[in-house]
Amino acid sequence: MKLKRYWIKTFGCQMNQADSERIALTLEKQGYQRAASIDQADLIVINSCIVRQSAENRVYGLIRNLSAQMSKCPNVQIVLTGCLAGWALRGQKKTNLERLRKRVGPQVTIKLTEDLIETKFLADLGCLQLEDDAQADWAKIPISQGCNQLCSYCIVPYARGPEVYRPAAEILTEVNRFLSQGYRQILLLGQTVNSWKGKGKVKTFAQLLALVAQLAPQATINFVSANPWDFSDQLIEVIAKHPNISRTIHLPVQSGDNEILRRMRRPYTVEEYLALVKKIKQSIPGVKITTDIIVGFPGEDKAAFERTVKLCRQVNFARAFIGKYSPRPGTIAAQLYPDEVPPQEKKRRWWILENLINRKGVDKN
Ligand code: SAH
C-alpha cells in the first residue's frame, strides 16, 4: 500500500499554529507521513485565518492555485479548517456555509479544527512541530478555546465559539511532557488567556501561571493574549515573583481614544489602561509591553488617532502588531458602523504607528 503524505499550511495566529501541530500528530497516528513539499502531498490541510479580509483572501488564493493544479492530480484531497471553516460551520444560518462552498468548490472538504484533532492521542504524545513555524522552539499549550468577549470588530468568537477552559491538571501534564521532551520555552495560549478559570483548587490564571512557573524553573514562560481587564494584582505579583516568566507582556490596547474603545466594546478606558501599565512597570523591573492596535476603526477621526499616538508615546511599547480596520461579516461593528476611514488614510496612520513603535532608531534610507 502506498504511504499517504500530508501537508499543512497554517495562516494566522499562534493558536492556529498550535492546532496545526495537533492535527499533524493526529494524521501521523492515522498512518500519514509528512510530505517533503506541498506538491508531494496526498492530503493538504489549510488551517485558515479570517481576522481581516486580507487574511481571508490569502486562503482563497491558495485554494485557487491548488484547484488549478488539482485537475492534474485528482486524488489529492484538500481539507479546509481553522477560522474560515469554523465561521461557516458554526454559523446559525446555512448561508455562510453555502457561500463558502461556492467559493472553494466541491473538491474541498470543510471541517472544524476539533474534528481533525484526536484528543486521546494528545494525552500521551504532545504535538509535532511544523517547518513553517517561526516559533518552533516554543511549546504551545492552549489553555482555553474560543472567546466570550465579543469585541465589536472581531470575528474570532463566531469562528471559534464560546470560551471553554482546559482543566489545570491537563495543562500541567502537558507542561511536564514538553519539559521532558527538552522544550525550554512554554507559551500558554488563549484568546483572552488571563480570563482562564479553573474548577478545582486552581481557580485563577494567576494561580495557574504560578504553578507552571514552579514546575518549570529552567524554562521561560510566556502567555498570549492577555486582556487588560483580567490583569489582576495577583497576576502582576506572580510575574514579579517568578523570574522565569517572560518580562515582555503582550497587552492589546487597540486604541488610545475612549469613544473608540467604547465602540470597540473594550471594557476599559485609556486612563485605566495607563494605570495598569504603570502598576506593571513599577512591580516588574525591566518589563517590556507589546500590543495590538487597530487603525481606522469607524469614528476614528484625526483627533482620536492623535490620542492613540499619544498613548503609544506614553507607554513606549516595545513592539506593536498594527492592523488596518477590516469590517468582518456578522460582527457588531460591521452591522453598526460604516467603514468610513478611507484606505489611504488607514495606511497613513498605520505607517505613523509603525515608524513610531516598530522602527524606532532604524535608518530609513
Ligand atoms: N483574542 C486575541 C486575538 C484577536 S485577533 C486578542 O484579543 O488579542 C488579533 C488582533 O487582530 C486583535 O488584537 C486586533 O488588533 C486585530 N483585529 C481583530 N479583528 C480585526 C479587524 N476586524 N480589523 C482589523 N484588525 C483586527
Coordinates of C-alpha atoms and ligand atoms in Angstrom, one line a residue, residues 13 50-53 146-147 149 151-156 190-193 224-227 229 250 252-254 266 291-295 297 321-328 331, ligand 1:
C13 CA -2.0 33.3 15.0
I50 CA -10.1 35.4 8.8
V51 CA -9.3 38.1 11.3
R52 CA -9.0 40.6 8.4
Q53 CA -10.3 40.4 4.8
G146 CA -13.0 30.1 21.9
C147 CA -13.9 33.6 23.2
Q149 CA -15.7 38.8 24.8
C151 CA -15.1 42.9 20.8
S152 CA -17.3 44.6 18.2
Y153 CA -14.7 44.3 15.3
C154 CA -13.7 40.7 16.0
I155 CA -14.9 37.6 14.1
V156 CA -12.9 35.2 16.3
G190 CA -5.9 31.6 24.8
Q191 CA -7.9 34.3 23.0
T192 CA -8.1 36.1 26.3
V193 CA -5.6 33.9 28.1
V224 CA -0.8 35.4 24.9
S225 CA -3.1 37.3 24.5
A226 CA -3.8 38.8 27.9
N227 CA -6.6 41.3 28.2
W229 CA -9.5 43.9 32.3
H250 CA 1.6 41.4 25.4
P252 CA -3.5 44.6 23.4
V253 CA -4.8 48.2 23.7
Q254 CA -6.4 48.6 20.2
R266 CA -13.3 47.1 25.0
T291 CA 0.4 45.5 22.0
D292 CA -2.1 45.2 19.2
I293 CA -3.6 48.4 17.7
I294 CA -6.3 48.8 15.1
V295 CA -6.1 52.0 12.9
F297 CA -11.9 52.0 13.1
F321 CA 1.0 44.5 15.9
I322 CA -0.8 47.2 13.9
G323 CA -3.9 46.3 11.8
K324 CA -6.0 48.4 9.5
Y325 CA -9.6 48.0 10.4
S326 CA -11.3 45.5 8.2
P327 CA -15.1 45.0 8.6
R328 CA -15.9 41.4 9.3
T331 CA -19.6 41.3 13.7
Ligands
SAH1 N1 -8.3 37.3 21.1 C1 -7.0 37.8 20.8 C2 -6.7 37.8 19.3 C3 -7.7 38.6 18.4 S1 -7.2 38.8 16.8 C4 -6.8 39.2 21.3 O1 -7.7 39.8 21.9 O2 -5.7 39.7 21.3 C5 -5.6 39.6 16.9 C6 -5.7 41.1 16.6 O3 -6.2 41.3 15.3 C7 -6.6 41.9 17.5 O4 -5.9 42.1 18.7 C8 -6.8 43.1 16.7 O5 -5.9 44.1 16.9 C9 -6.7 42.6 15.3 N2 -8.1 42.5 14.7 C10 -9.1 41.7 15.1 N3 -10.2 42.0 14.3 C11 -9.8 42.9 13.4 C12 -10.5 43.6 12.3 N4 -11.8 43.4 12.1 N5 -9.8 44.5 11.6 C13 -8.5 44.8 11.9 N6 -7.8 44.2 12.9 C14 -8.5 43.3 13.6

